[in-house]
PDB file of C-alpha atoms in Angstrom:
ATOM      1  CA  MET A 231      -2.871 165.826 157.686  1.00  0.00           C
ATOM      2  CA  LYS A 232      -6.379 165.266 156.298  1.00  0.00           C
ATOM      3  CA  LEU A 233      -8.080 161.885 156.430  1.00  0.00           C
ATOM      4  CA  PHE A 234     -11.279 160.628 154.938  1.00  0.00           C
ATOM      5  CA  PHE A 235     -13.072 157.298 155.112  1.00  0.00           C
ATOM      6  CA  LEU A 236     -14.268 155.205 152.230  1.00  0.00           C
ATOM      7  CA  CYS A 237     -16.861 152.439 152.629  1.00  0.00           C
ATOM      8  CA  PHE A 238     -16.396 149.366 150.510  1.00  0.00           C
ATOM      9  CA  PHE A 239     -18.332 146.100 150.316  1.00  0.00           C
ATOM     10  CA  ASP A 240     -16.446 144.314 153.029  1.00  0.00           C
ATOM     11  CA  LYS A 241     -14.445 146.919 154.926  1.00  0.00           C
ATOM     12  CA  ILE A 242     -13.985 150.566 155.805  1.00  0.00           C
ATOM     13  CA  ILE A 243     -10.641 152.031 154.721  1.00  0.00           C
ATOM     14  CA  CYS A 244      -9.075 155.185 156.145  1.00  0.00           C
ATOM     15  CA  VAL A 245      -7.256 156.934 153.331  1.00  0.00           C
ATOM     16  CA  ASN A 246      -4.511 159.424 153.898  1.00  0.00           C
ATOM     17  CA  TRP A 247      -5.195 161.702 150.919  1.00  0.00           C
ATOM     18  CA  ILE A 248      -1.706 163.216 150.960  1.00  0.00           C
ATOM     19  CA  ARG A 249      -0.399 159.820 149.935  1.00  0.00           C
ATOM     20  CA  TYR A 250      -2.504 160.047 146.748  1.00  0.00           C
ATOM     21  CA  LYS A 251      -1.254 163.436 145.586  1.00  0.00           C
ATOM     22  CA  VAL A 252       1.021 164.290 142.664  1.00  0.00           C
ATOM     23  CA  GLY A 253       2.189 167.858 142.248  1.00  0.00           C
ATOM     24  CA  GLY A 254      -0.385 169.040 144.807  1.00  0.00           C
ATOM     25  CA  ILE A 255      -3.335 167.641 142.876  1.00  0.00           C
ATOM     26  CA  CYS A 256      -5.361 164.704 144.186  1.00  0.00           C
ATOM     27  CA  VAL A 257      -5.305 161.829 141.720  1.00  0.00           C
ATOM     28  CA  LEU A 258      -7.972 159.563 143.223  1.00  0.00           C
ATOM     29  CA  ASP A 259     -11.145 159.019 141.201  1.00  0.00           C
ATOM     30  CA  ILE A 260     -14.016 158.247 143.593  1.00  0.00           C
ATOM     31  CA  HIS A 261     -16.964 157.935 141.187  1.00  0.00           C
ATOM     32  CA  ASN A 262     -17.165 156.286 137.770  1.00  0.00           C
ATOM     33  CA  HIS A 263     -18.796 153.466 135.849  1.00  0.00           C
ATOM     34  CA  ILE A 264     -15.635 151.860 134.478  1.00  0.00           C
ATOM     35  CA  LEU A 265     -16.415 148.355 135.713  1.00  0.00           C
ATOM     36  CA  TYR A 266     -17.607 146.610 132.603  1.00  0.00           C
ATOM     37  CA  SER A 267     -20.934 144.957 131.897  1.00  0.00           C
ATOM     38  CA  VAL A 268     -22.483 145.442 135.348  1.00  0.00           C
ATOM     39  CA  ASP A 269     -24.714 148.526 134.933  1.00  0.00           C
ATOM     40  CA  ASP A 270     -25.310 151.357 132.469  1.00  0.00           C
ATOM     41  CA  GLY A 271     -21.576 152.076 132.153  1.00  0.00           C
ATOM     42  CA  VAL A 272     -18.749 150.484 130.166  1.00  0.00           C
ATOM     43  CA  GLU A 273     -19.802 147.369 128.241  1.00  0.00           C
ATOM     44  CA  THR A 274     -16.580 145.379 127.682  1.00  0.00           C
ATOM     45  CA  LEU A 275     -13.387 144.479 129.490  1.00  0.00           C
ATOM     46  CA  GLU A 276     -11.410 145.998 126.626  1.00  0.00           C
ATOM     47  CA  GLU A 277     -13.194 149.377 127.096  1.00  0.00           C
ATOM     48  CA  SER A 278     -12.471 149.250 130.835  1.00  0.00           C
ATOM     49  CA  LEU A 279      -8.786 148.631 130.144  1.00  0.00           C
ATOM     50  CA  GLN A 280      -8.647 151.481 127.617  1.00  0.00           C
ATOM     51  CA  ILE A 281     -10.136 153.884 130.137  1.00  0.00           C
ATOM     52  CA  LEU A 282      -7.756 152.716 132.860  1.00  0.00           C
ATOM     53  CA  GLN A 283      -4.830 153.299 130.505  1.00  0.00           C
ATOM     54  CA  THR A 284      -6.117 156.820 129.843  1.00  0.00           C
ATOM     55  CA  TYR A 285      -6.396 157.449 133.593  1.00  0.00           C
ATOM     56  CA  LYS A 286      -2.835 156.111 134.050  1.00  0.00           C
ATOM     57  CA  ASN A 287      -1.546 158.427 131.296  1.00  0.00           C
ATOM     58  CA  MET A 288      -3.216 161.359 133.096  1.00  0.00           C
ATOM     59  CA  GLY A 289      -1.531 160.425 136.431  1.00  0.00           C
ATOM     60  CA  ILE A 290      -4.641 158.920 138.024  1.00  0.00           C
ATOM     61  CA  ASN A 291      -3.375 155.805 139.767  1.00  0.00           C
ATOM     62  CA  TYR A 292      -6.070 155.132 142.421  1.00  0.00           C
ATOM     63  CA  ILE A 293      -9.604 154.408 141.228  1.00  0.00           C
ATOM     64  CA  ILE A 294     -12.700 153.518 143.163  1.00  0.00           C
ATOM     65  CA  LEU A 295     -15.094 151.671 140.877  1.00  0.00           C
ATOM     66  CA  THR A 296     -18.707 152.605 141.706  1.00  0.00           C
ATOM     67  CA  PRO A 297     -21.288 150.462 139.895  1.00  0.00           C
ATOM     68  CA  HIS A 298     -25.002 150.996 140.642  1.00  0.00           C
ATOM     69  CA  LEU A 299     -26.613 148.981 143.417  1.00  0.00           C
ATOM     70  CA  ASN A 300     -30.322 148.996 144.206  1.00  0.00           C
ATOM     71  CA  HIS A 301     -31.011 151.368 141.309  1.00  0.00           C
ATOM     72  CA  PRO A 302     -34.728 151.598 140.433  1.00  0.00           C
ATOM     73  CA  THR A 303     -34.135 151.254 136.664  1.00  0.00           C
ATOM     74  CA  VAL A 304     -30.631 149.789 136.294  1.00  0.00           C
ATOM     75  CA  LYS A 305     -30.353 146.108 137.172  1.00  0.00           C
ATOM     76  CA  SER A 306     -27.124 144.955 138.784  1.00  0.00           C
ATOM     77  CA  ASP A 307     -25.970 141.804 140.539  1.00  0.00           C
ATOM     78  CA  ILE A 308     -23.450 141.794 143.371  1.00  0.00           C
ATOM     79  CA  HIS A 309     -21.911 138.468 142.263  1.00  0.00           C
ATOM     80  CA  THR A 310     -21.350 139.714 138.710  1.00  0.00           C
ATOM     81  CA  ILE A 311     -19.922 142.953 140.110  1.00  0.00           C
ATOM     82  CA  GLN A 312     -17.425 141.115 142.317  1.00  0.00           C
ATOM     83  CA  ASN A 313     -16.491 138.678 139.542  1.00  0.00           C
ATOM     84  CA  HIS A 314     -15.862 141.462 136.970  1.00  0.00           C
ATOM     85  CA  TYR A 315     -13.921 143.419 139.576  1.00  0.00           C
ATOM     86  CA  ASN A 316     -11.595 140.460 140.164  1.00  0.00           C
ATOM     87  CA  LEU A 317     -11.206 139.950 136.400  1.00  0.00           C
ATOM     88  CA  LEU A 318     -10.443 143.617 135.842  1.00  0.00           C
ATOM     89  CA  ILE A 319      -7.824 143.644 138.591  1.00  0.00           C
ATOM     90  CA  GLU A 320      -6.127 140.628 137.008  1.00  0.00           C
ATOM     91  CA  ALA A 321      -6.288 142.120 133.483  1.00  0.00           C
ATOM     92  CA  SER A 322      -4.870 145.472 134.624  1.00  0.00           C
ATOM     93  CA  LEU A 323      -1.935 144.266 136.806  1.00  0.00           C
ATOM     94  CA  ASP A 324       0.669 145.545 134.365  1.00  0.00           C
ATOM     95  CA  MET A 325      -0.790 149.057 134.422  1.00  0.00           C
ATOM     96  CA  LYS A 326       0.137 149.573 138.059  1.00  0.00           C
ATOM     97  CA  VAL A 327      -3.150 151.227 138.960  1.00  0.00           C
ATOM     98  CA  LYS A 328      -4.858 150.485 142.289  1.00  0.00           C
ATOM     99  CA  LEU A 329      -8.542 149.612 141.993  1.00  0.00           C
ATOM    100  CA  PHE A 330     -11.025 149.592 144.849  1.00  0.00           C
ATOM    101  CA  LEU A 331     -14.599 148.318 144.714  1.00  0.00           C
ATOM    102  CA  GLY A 332     -17.271 150.633 146.031  1.00  0.00           C
ATOM    103  CA  SER A 333     -20.767 151.329 144.765  1.00  0.00           C
ATOM    104  CA  GLU A 334     -23.269 153.982 143.877  1.00  0.00           C
ATOM    105  CA  LEU A 335     -25.945 152.825 146.279  1.00  0.00           C
ATOM    106  CA  TYR A 336     -29.476 154.036 145.861  1.00  0.00           C
ATOM    107  CA  LEU A 337     -31.481 154.322 149.014  1.00  0.00           C
ATOM    108  CA  THR A 338     -35.235 154.279 148.713  1.00  0.00           C
ATOM    109  CA  PRO A 339     -38.009 154.704 151.283  1.00  0.00           C
ATOM    110  CA  ARG A 340     -39.907 151.608 152.360  1.00  0.00           C
TER     111      ARG A 340
END
């Protein structure tokens, strides 16, 4: 059994990747810009929902949203990110997809 760890804003989760397999293919997206209106990705809630429905239709049921943080040219705000994450979860409940909040974190030298 293979395990990997994912770091999120408020916790570290150990994921058993076999649990997220369908027909031998992993169906966990770990990098995207689907969270709306928080960085240079999707602009509206409706677009986010359309993409999530496409993922669901393709058999992708577990999605880690990874908006930019600390990007040198893309401004983002942690409070907006968390608020839009909560709104997207609420809006997508009927889709039966599992969303996690991560980030694409830019590290820069001092």
